[in-house]
Short mmCIF file of C-alpha atoms in Angstrom, two decimals:
data_model
loop_
_atom_site.label_atom_id
_atom_site.label_comp_id
_atom_site.label_asym_id
_atom_site.label_seq_id
_atom_site.Cartn_x
_atom_site.Cartn_y
_atom_site.Cartn_z
CA UNK A 1 14.57 17.48 -27.48
CA UNK A 2 13.81 13.80 -26.83
CA UNK A 3 10.53 12.53 -28.48
CA UNK A 4 9.27 9.85 -26.47
CA UNK A 5 6.35 7.20 -27.30
CA UNK A 6 5.53 4.22 -25.44
CA UNK A 7 3.36 1.32 -26.21
CA UNK A 8 2.54 -1.76 -24.85
CA UNK A 9 2.44 -5.01 -26.79
CA UNK A 10 -0.99 -4.40 -28.06
CA UNK A 11 -0.33 -1.28 -29.38
CA UNK A 12 -2.43 0.96 -26.95
CA UNK A 13 -1.10 3.64 -24.89
CA UNK A 14 -0.02 1.78 -22.06
CA UNK A 15 -2.29 3.31 -19.86
CA UNK A 16 -4.39 0.06 -19.01
CA UNK A 17 -1.87 -0.78 -16.39
CA UNK A 18 -1.85 -4.60 -18.03
CA UNK A 19 1.90 -4.53 -19.07
CA UNK A 20 4.52 -6.91 -17.58
CA UNK A 21 4.94 -10.39 -17.13
CA UNK A 22 3.95 -12.70 -14.67
CA UNK A 23 5.44 -12.52 -11.05
CA UNK A 24 7.02 -9.36 -10.28
CA UNK A 25 7.75 -5.88 -11.31
CA UNK A 26 8.38 -6.74 -15.07
CA UNK A 27 7.19 -4.03 -17.98
CA UNK A 28 8.32 -4.60 -21.61
CA UNK A 29 7.19 -1.41 -24.05
CA UNK A 30 8.25 -0.29 -27.21
CA UNK A 31 9.70 3.39 -27.40
CA UNK A 32 10.34 5.72 -30.57
CA UNK A 33 13.11 8.07 -29.74
CA UNK A 34 14.74 10.53 -32.02
CA UNK A 35 18.72 10.34 -32.33
CA UNK A 36 21.43 12.46 -32.87
CA UNK A 37 22.78 13.25 -36.54
CA UNK A 38 25.38 10.81 -36.60
CA UNK A 39 23.52 7.87 -34.41
CA UNK A 40 26.33 6.58 -32.51
CA UNK A 41 24.24 7.19 -29.42
CA UNK A 42 20.81 6.13 -28.75
CA UNK A 43 19.67 7.93 -25.89
CA UNK A 44 15.78 7.56 -24.43
CA UNK A 45 13.85 8.66 -21.75
CA UNK A 46 11.68 6.39 -19.82
CA UNK A 47 8.54 8.60 -18.93
CA UNK A 48 7.64 10.50 -16.34
CA UNK A 49 5.67 8.15 -14.47
CA UNK A 50 9.33 6.66 -13.73
CA UNK A 51 11.28 8.01 -11.16
CA UNK A 52 11.72 11.03 -12.93
CA UNK A 53 13.61 11.27 -16.43
CA UNK A 54 15.71 7.91 -16.95
CA UNK A 55 18.16 8.15 -19.33
CA UNK A 56 19.97 5.02 -20.70
CA UNK A 57 21.92 3.91 -24.23
CA UNK A 58 21.21 0.50 -25.90
CA UNK A 59 22.51 -2.18 -24.28
CA UNK A 60 23.13 -0.12 -21.15
CA UNK A 61 21.17 -1.43 -17.66
CA UNK A 62 20.98 1.43 -14.46
CA UNK A 63 19.99 0.44 -10.92
CA UNK A 64 18.15 3.69 -9.60
CA UNK A 65 15.83 3.60 -6.98
CA UNK A 66 13.99 2.03 -10.01
CA UNK A 67 14.01 -1.22 -11.10
CA UNK A 68 16.98 -1.94 -13.55
CA UNK A 69 16.70 -1.34 -17.00
CA UNK A 70 18.20 -2.33 -21.07
CA UNK A 71 17.18 -1.72 -24.37
CA UNK A 72 16.68 -4.62 -26.84
CA UNK A 73 15.50 -4.81 -30.57
CA UNK A 74 16.92 -2.02 -31.64
CA UNK A 75 15.96 -0.85 -35.04
CA UNK A 76 16.01 2.36 -37.22
CA UNK A 77 12.78 3.81 -38.10
CA UNK A 78 14.13 6.49 -40.07
CA UNK A 79 17.10 8.61 -40.53
CA UNK A 80 16.65 10.57 -37.47
CA UNK A 81 14.92 7.67 -35.42
CA UNK A 82 14.79 4.45 -34.11
CA UNK A 83 12.60 2.22 -32.33
CA UNK A 84 13.44 -0.11 -29.26
CA UNK A 85 12.35 -2.79 -26.93
CA UNK A 86 12.47 -1.49 -23.12
CA UNK A 87 12.76 -4.19 -20.82
CA UNK A 88 12.46 -3.09 -17.08
CA UNK A 89 13.31 -5.87 -14.78
CA UNK A 90 11.97 -7.29 -11.63
CA UNK A 91 12.81 -5.02 -9.02
CA UNK A 92 15.34 -6.50 -5.97
CA UNK A 93 13.27 -5.33 -3.50
CA UNK A 94 10.04 -7.10 -3.66
CA UNK A 95 9.81 -9.90 -1.06
CA UNK A 96 7.09 -11.60 -3.31
CA UNK A 97 4.09 -10.80 -5.43
CA UNK A 98 0.73 -12.28 -5.87
CA UNK A 99 -1.39 -12.23 -9.29
CA UNK A 100 -0.65 -11.92 -13.00
CA UNK A 101 -0.63 -9.15 -15.50
CA UNK A 102 -4.57 -9.84 -16.45
CA UNK A 103 -7.26 -10.21 -14.30
CA UNK A 104 -8.79 -14.12 -13.45
CA UNK A 105 -10.54 -15.93 -10.89
CA UNK A 106 -9.03 -18.26 -9.58
CA UNK A 107 -6.90 -19.05 -6.24
CA UNK A 108 -4.30 -15.81 -6.15
CA UNK A 109 -6.08 -13.88 -9.65
CA UNK A 110 -7.19 -11.14 -9.25
CA UNK A 111 -9.95 -8.51 -10.98
CA UNK A 112 -8.61 -4.93 -9.55
CA UNK A 113 -8.07 -5.44 -5.54
CA UNK A 114 -8.73 -2.75 -3.76
CA UNK A 115 -7.14 -3.25 -0.73
CA UNK A 116 -4.55 -4.69 1.22
CA UNK A 117 -4.27 -5.17 4.75
CA UNK A 118 -2.09 -7.28 7.35
CA UNK A 119 -3.17 -8.91 10.00
CA UNK A 120 -0.59 -9.70 12.44
CA UNK A 121 -2.90 -10.44 14.86
CA UNK A 122 -4.83 -13.44 14.35
CA UNK A 123 -5.46 -14.92 17.68
CA UNK A 124 -7.48 -17.32 15.47
CA UNK A 125 -5.00 -18.85 13.47
CA UNK A 126 -2.07 -17.72 15.58
CA UNK A 127 -0.08 -16.81 12.47
CA UNK A 128 0.30 -13.47 10.33
CA UNK A 129 -1.73 -12.96 7.38
CA UNK A 130 -2.97 -10.81 4.17
CA UNK A 131 -5.77 -9.67 3.26
CA UNK A 132 -6.69 -8.84 0.21
CA UNK A 133 -9.92 -7.24 -1.08
CA UNK A 134 -10.05 -8.75 -5.03
CA UNK A 135 -13.17 -5.86 -5.71
CA UNK A 136 -13.69 -7.15 -9.30
CA UNK A 137 -14.46 -10.55 -7.79
CA UNK A 138 -16.39 -9.86 -5.39
CA UNK A 139 -14.25 -11.69 -2.45
CA UNK A 140 -11.82 -11.66 -0.03
CA UNK A 141 -8.56 -13.97 -0.36
CA UNK A 142 -6.21 -14.56 2.46
CA UNK A 143 -2.88 -15.18 1.91
CA UNK A 144 0.61 -15.77 4.28
CA UNK A 145 2.04 -12.35 5.10
CA UNK A 146 5.45 -14.20 5.16
CA UNK A 147 5.47 -15.70 1.81
CA UNK A 148 2.12 -14.79 -0.12
CA UNK A 149 1.04 -18.56 0.09
CA UNK A 150 -2.82 -18.68 -0.70
CA UNK A 151 -5.07 -19.43 2.44
CA UNK A 152 -8.53 -19.41 1.33
CA UNK A 153 -11.38 -17.39 -0.02
CA UNK A 154 -13.86 -15.07 2.06
CA UNK A 155 -17.29 -14.94 -0.21
CA UNK A 156 -20.42 -13.37 0.81
CA UNK A 157 -22.56 -14.83 4.29
CA UNK A 158 -25.22 -16.30 3.17
CA UNK A 159 -28.12 -14.05 3.20
CA UNK A 160 -25.86 -11.34 1.67
CA UNK A 161 -24.05 -10.28 -1.16
CA UNK A 162 -20.63 -8.53 -1.92
CA UNK A 163 -20.77 -6.19 -4.41
CA UNK A 164 -17.42 -4.31 -5.42
CA UNK A 165 -16.24 -4.28 -2.23
CA UNK A 166 -13.44 -2.50 -1.20
CA UNK A 167 -11.61 -2.66 1.76
CA UNK A 168 -11.82 -4.36 5.30
CA UNK A 169 -10.70 -3.67 8.88
CA UNK A 170 -10.34 -6.39 11.47
CA UNK A 171 -11.93 -5.51 15.19
CA UNK A 172 -9.52 -8.00 17.36
CA UNK A 173 -11.38 -6.98 20.95
CA UNK A 174 -14.62 -8.67 19.17
CA UNK A 175 -13.57 -11.44 16.59
CA UNK A 176 -14.78 -9.06 13.97
CA UNK A 177 -13.70 -8.45 10.30
CA UNK A 178 -15.66 -4.96 8.48
CA UNK A 179 -15.76 -5.02 5.14
CA UNK A 180 -16.71 -1.92 2.75
CA UNK A 181 -20.15 -3.06 0.81
CA UNK A 182 -19.96 0.05 -1.84
CA UNK A 183 -22.18 -0.50 -4.36
CA UNK A 184 -24.75 -1.94 -1.88
CA UNK A 185 -23.75 1.39 0.15
CA UNK A 186 -23.44 -0.92 3.38
CA UNK A 187 -21.10 -2.03 6.31
CA UNK A 188 -21.08 -5.81 6.92
CA UNK A 189 -19.70 -7.01 10.22
CA UNK A 190 -18.32 -10.83 9.48
CA UNK A 191 -17.56 -13.08 12.37
CA UNK A 192 -13.64 -13.81 12.21
CA UNK A 193 -14.21 -17.21 13.40
CA UNK A 194 -16.28 -18.95 10.82
CA UNK A 195 -17.12 -15.02 8.50
CA UNK A 196 -20.61 -15.52 9.21
CA UNK A 197 -23.04 -12.33 8.99
CA UNK A 198 -22.52 -10.29 12.54
CA UNK A 199 -24.64 -7.10 11.65
CA UNK A 200 -25.44 -5.19 8.67
CA UNK A 201 -25.21 -1.33 9.29
CA UNK A 202 -26.59 0.19 6.22
CA UNK A 203 -30.46 1.56 7.60
CA UNK A 204 -30.31 3.79 11.42
CA UNK A 205 -28.50 3.26 14.49
CA UNK A 206 -30.20 2.33 17.83
CA UNK A 207 -30.70 5.94 18.29
CA UNK A 208 -32.72 6.43 14.89
CA UNK A 209 -30.02 8.29 13.51
CA UNK A 210 -29.31 7.29 9.38
CA UNK A 211 -26.79 6.24 7.98
CA UNK A 212 -27.37 7.05 4.50
CA UNK A 213 -24.59 5.69 3.12
CA UNK A 214 -23.52 6.18 -0.51
CA UNK A 215 -20.86 4.44 -1.49
CA UNK A 216 -18.59 3.68 1.64
CA UNK A 217 -15.16 2.87 0.04
CA UNK A 218 -12.44 2.89 3.35
CA UNK A 219 -12.89 1.75 6.48
CA UNK A 220 -10.15 1.32 9.69
CA UNK A 221 -10.14 0.84 13.34
CA UNK A 222 -9.40 2.87 16.32
CA UNK A 223 -8.89 0.39 18.95
CA UNK A 224 -7.91 2.22 21.59
CA UNK A 225 -10.98 4.02 22.04
CA UNK A 226 -13.16 1.15 20.29
CA UNK A 227 -14.36 2.99 17.12
CA UNK A 228 -14.85 2.35 13.69
CA UNK A 229 -13.93 5.28 10.79
CA UNK A 230 -15.38 4.58 7.26
CA UNK A 231 -15.15 7.14 4.44
CA UNK A 232 -18.71 7.84 3.12
CA UNK A 233 -17.56 8.36 -0.61
CA UNK A 234 -19.88 10.70 -2.89
CA UNK A 235 -21.49 12.19 0.65
CA UNK A 236 -18.05 13.85 0.88
CA UNK A 237 -17.96 12.94 4.31
CA UNK A 238 -16.06 10.50 7.06
CA UNK A 239 -18.07 8.65 9.67
CA UNK A 240 -17.16 7.68 13.38
CA UNK A 241 -19.06 5.00 14.70
CA UNK A 242 -18.69 2.92 17.93
CA UNK A 243 -17.84 -0.38 17.59
CA UNK A 244 -19.76 -1.74 20.26
CA UNK A 245 -23.03 -1.33 19.09
CA UNK A 246 -22.37 0.65 15.58
CA UNK A 247 -24.14 4.03 16.71
CA UNK A 248 -23.39 7.33 14.91
CA UNK A 249 -20.47 9.42 16.82
CA UNK A 250 -19.88 12.29 14.65
CA UNK A 251 -19.21 12.85 11.18
CA UNK A 252 -16.37 14.68 9.61
CA UNK A 253 -15.97 16.73 6.69
CA UNK A 254 -18.46 18.33 3.89
CA UNK A 255 -18.31 18.73 0.44
CA UNK A 256 -15.85 21.42 -1.06
CA UNK A 257 -12.32 22.21 -1.13
CA UNK A 258 -11.61 24.20 1.89
CA UNK A 259 -9.68 22.72 4.84
CA UNK A 260 -11.35 20.37 6.13
CA UNK A 261 -13.99 20.16 3.11
CA UNK A 262 -13.61 16.32 1.47
CA UNK A 263 -14.38 15.82 -2.32
CA UNK A 264 -14.62 12.02 -2.68
CA UNK A 265 -12.30 10.48 -0.05
CA UNK A 266 -10.78 6.91 -0.51
CA UNK A 267 -8.85 5.60 2.10
CA UNK A 268 -8.97 5.83 5.69
CA UNK A 269 -6.15 4.75 8.51
CA UNK A 270 -5.75 5.75 11.99
CA UNK A 271 -2.74 7.11 14.10
CA UNK A 272 -3.50 5.63 17.23
CA UNK A 273 -0.09 6.94 18.50
CA UNK A 274 -0.48 10.48 17.75
CA UNK A 275 -4.19 9.79 18.45
CA UNK A 276 -5.42 11.17 14.26
CA UNK A 277 -7.13 9.85 11.45
CA UNK A 278 -5.78 10.01 8.07
CA UNK A 279 -8.32 10.53 4.82
CA UNK A 280 -7.35 10.29 0.99
CA UNK A 281 -8.99 13.47 0.22
CA UNK A 282 -8.56 11.96 -3.21
CA UNK A 283 -11.39 14.42 -5.44
CA UNK A 284 -9.22 17.58 -3.60
CA UNK A 285 -5.80 15.72 -4.75
CA UNK A 286 -4.39 16.21 -0.93
CA UNK A 287 -4.62 14.03 2.52
CA UNK A 288 -5.67 15.64 5.41
CA UNK A 289 -5.81 14.77 8.85
CA UNK A 290 -8.27 15.53 11.67
CA UNK A 291 -8.30 14.57 15.20
CA UNK A 292 -9.64 10.86 16.61
CA UNK A 293 -11.58 12.36 19.58
CA UNK A 294 -14.03 14.82 18.27
CA UNK A 295 -12.93 14.90 14.40
CA UNK A 296 -11.45 18.28 14.48
CA UNK A 297 -9.42 19.57 11.55
CA UNK A 298 -5.26 19.26 11.78
CA UNK A 299 -3.76 20.31 8.90
CA UNK A 300 -3.61 19.12 5.05
CA UNK A 301 -0.69 18.58 2.46
CA UNK A 302 -0.51 17.89 -1.42
CA UNK A 303 -2.58 19.04 -4.26
CA UNK A 304 -2.73 18.18 -7.93
CA UNK A 305 0.33 17.29 -9.72
CA UNK A 306 3.21 15.26 -10.27
CA UNK A 307 5.77 16.95 -8.30
CA UNK A 308 7.31 15.34 -5.06
CA UNK A 309 4.47 15.91 -2.32
CA UNK A 310 1.69 16.59 -5.12
CA UNK A 311 -0.84 13.98 -5.85
CA UNK A 312 -3.58 12.75 -8.52
CA UNK A 313 -6.41 11.00 -7.09
CA UNK A 314 -4.32 9.68 -3.85
CA UNK A 315 -5.99 6.12 -2.50
CA UNK A 316 -4.61 4.52 0.21
CA UNK A 317 -3.20 5.65 3.24
CA UNK A 318 -0.97 3.85 6.12
CA UNK A 319 1.04 4.70 8.71
CA UNK A 320 4.55 2.28 9.53
CA UNK A 321 6.09 1.86 12.43
CA UNK A 322 7.59 5.13 12.68
CA UNK A 323 4.74 6.79 11.80
CA UNK A 324 5.56 7.67 8.30
CA UNK A 325 2.38 8.25 6.45
CA UNK A 326 2.87 6.27 3.47
CA UNK A 327 0.08 6.98 0.21
CA UNK A 328 -0.77 5.19 -2.40
CA UNK A 329 -0.87 7.78 -5.33
CA UNK A 330 -3.31 6.34 -7.70
CA UNK A 331 -2.89 7.80 -11.14
CA UNK A 332 1.02 9.33 -10.56
CA UNK A 333 1.87 5.55 -9.96
CA UNK A 334 3.55 5.70 -7.21
CA UNK A 335 3.59 5.57 -3.79
CA UNK A 336 5.17 8.40 -0.95
CA UNK A 337 6.22 8.61 1.99
CA UNK A 338 5.91 11.91 4.49
CA UNK A 339 7.21 12.98 7.74
CA UNK A 340 4.33 12.47 10.73
CA UNK A 341 3.95 16.31 9.81
CA UNK A 342 3.62 15.77 6.20
CA UNK A 343 6.95 16.74 4.49
CA UNK A 344 7.96 14.77 1.68
CA UNK A 345 10.19 11.68 2.74
CA UNK A 346 10.84 9.41 -1.18
CA UNK A 347 8.74 7.98 -3.49
CA UNK A 348 8.53 4.20 -5.03
CA UNK A 349 7.57 3.99 -8.45
CA UNK A 350 4.93 1.39 -9.41
CA UNK A 351 4.60 2.10 -13.26
CA UNK A 352 2.86 1.39 -15.38
CA UNK A 353 0.29 -0.35 -12.77
CA UNK A 354 -1.82 1.91 -10.95
CA UNK A 355 -2.01 1.38 -6.80
CA UNK A 356 -5.01 1.60 -5.03
CA UNK A 357 -4.03 0.61 -1.42
CA UNK A 358 -0.90 0.44 0.62
CA UNK A 359 -0.67 -1.54 4.15
CA UNK A 360 2.42 -2.06 6.51
CA UNK A 361 2.83 -4.85 8.87
CA UNK A 362 4.43 -3.75 11.93
CA UNK A 363 5.88 -7.08 12.80
CA UNK A 364 8.26 -7.62 9.61
CA UNK A 365 8.51 -4.10 8.28
CA UNK A 366 7.07 -5.78 4.88
CA UNK A 367 5.13 -2.71 2.90
CA UNK A 368 2.43 -3.83 0.78
CA UNK A 369 0.79 -2.63 -2.40
CA UNK A 370 -2.36 -3.45 -4.81
CA UNK A 371 -1.61 -2.37 -8.18
CA UNK A 372 -3.51 -3.32 -11.79
CA UNK A 373 -4.25 -7.03 -10.87
CA UNK A 374 -1.52 -7.50 -8.61
CA UNK A 375 -0.46 -7.23 -4.76
CA UNK A 376 3.40 -6.89 -4.93
CA UNK A 377 4.71 -6.62 -1.04
CA UNK A 378 8.22 -4.84 -0.14
CA UNK A 379 10.80 -6.16 2.00
CA UNK A 380 11.79 -4.45 4.86
CA UNK A 381 14.43 -1.86 5.13
CA UNK A 382 14.59 -2.11 1.53
CA UNK A 383 12.40 1.87 0.04
CA UNK A 384 12.20 3.08 3.35
CA UNK A 385 15.08 3.02 6.30
CA UNK A 386 14.18 1.57 9.64
CA UNK A 387 10.56 0.21 8.53
CA UNK A 388 11.95 -3.33 10.69
CA UNK A 389 12.77 -2.14 13.72
CA UNK A 390 14.37 -4.65 16.38
CA UNK A 391 12.78 -6.19 19.02
CA UNK A 392 13.38 -9.32 21.24
CA UNK A 393 10.12 -10.80 20.73
CA UNK A 394 10.83 -10.04 16.54
CA UNK A 395 13.88 -11.16 15.96
CA UNK A 396 12.39 -14.17 13.87
CA UNK A 397 11.38 -11.90 11.58
CA UNK A 398 14.45 -9.50 10.90
CA UNK A 399 15.45 -9.40 7.74
CA UNK A 400 18.87 -12.02 6.67
CA UNK A 401 21.24 -8.99 6.77
CA UNK A 402 20.18 -8.03 10.45
CA UNK A 403 20.17 -11.30 11.54
CA UNK A 404 23.69 -11.59 10.43
CA UNK A 405 25.16 -8.90 12.52
CA UNK A 406 23.53 -10.31 15.79
CA UNK A 407 24.55 -13.84 15.57
CA UNK A 408 27.98 -12.21 14.64
CA UNK A 409 27.76 -9.61 17.98
CA UNK A 410 26.50 -12.90 19.78
CA UNK A 411 29.55 -15.00 18.74
CA UNK A 412 31.48 -13.02 19.52
CA UNK A 413 30.16 -12.03 23.37
CA UNK A 414 30.23 -15.78 23.61
CA UNK A 415 34.35 -16.76 22.67
CA UNK A 416 36.04 -13.23 22.65
CA UNK A 417 35.42 -12.78 26.42
CA UNK A 418 38.60 -9.89 26.27
CA UNK A 419 36.48 -7.78 23.84
CA UNK A 420 34.64 -4.55 24.86
CA UNK A 421 31.37 -5.94 23.17
CA UNK A 422 31.51 -8.67 25.50
CA UNK A 423 31.49 -5.82 28.49
CA UNK A 424 28.29 -4.35 27.26
CA UNK A 425 25.24 -5.57 29.14
CA UNK A 426 22.46 -7.13 27.33
CA UNK A 427 20.10 -3.92 27.99
CA UNK A 428 22.54 -1.87 26.20
CA UNK A 429 22.63 -4.28 23.58
CA UNK A 430 19.20 -4.47 22.57
CA UNK A 431 18.89 -0.71 22.35
CA UNK A 432 21.47 -0.98 19.47
CA UNK A 433 20.02 -3.61 17.94
CA UNK A 434 16.97 -1.15 17.88
CA UNK A 435 19.20 1.40 15.58
CA UNK A 436 20.47 -0.90 13.07
#
């Protein structure tokens, strides 16, 4: 039986999420392991929060669906125990990372970022951006979604303040930015153009109904219905508002553990294709789905645990281009992906950091997550298959491997008129590209 103890560089138990090196997913930790009697082979297990148990030996590198790992500086502690430094190298699937292992207050620094959101339709900027809610620094930072370069910071508008903001949503039709201002128990509506305050949702709607927020956490838009969805964390409910006049339309859930009941809900997202609201029911360690039409309960999946499909305080949720449900499984230090029906597909380890939020870029197929004091962006088709789906208008966003295939086929069609490829009509060729 292997006895494994992981420790940070500063000697604590590794739970603070501060391991690693600046820029990328790099972890260094010390591990003590029992060895066999003759000491010829040093077997060790990286802790269970990695993808299962990953066994490596001294000097060996192993590539799985986790970053490559190796041992260094092996020293004898006792006759039956050695101490080695584990180095988990950068994950090549990461397109780019923002932030560092330690918190900071400058541009591109974070203090526990709580939420990430891609905006692919920012008509005012005419480019794709990535919003990061820098919760501990009480601000929102905006980056280029293409390469993570810093653009600008959104501070609280005149006459109000950000107090531990948790999430944002974009109302494109009305050019508004919606902010869940958690510790002020309010929801702020800002102008996308100049970030001035448009409205504060904190007292009563036009019909005299009290909002009565207690720590609103998650917010999203149902664009087809002009609805705004807010998770009211300590009221154990999700509230649906009109995006037109902010009136209360209906509530979802009440405190409890039964289907349809909630305990400290966190993230929410809209499945506009299937007209569903997806809720991270964090206190019940599950994901619940409700009808976007009337809030009626549809189904739930997950339970408390560490196995595939189980959760430990799930916080963030989003939907990808194929309708898959992506979950930031916070205390299990991983992302998980599920079919639209809630069947487990795959996991992506984030250890030693704990992911708070996950977001999907429907134009380029990127997946972003906030963990620790950093934001990481997974490249298209690197964790899940077909996150990027080719369309003619999105060709310039295609991954390099797909672009090479398309240019090769196009060249053959242009030069080799005798080939069968040259006989394919464009419409059929485009369908083939969409399946690559």
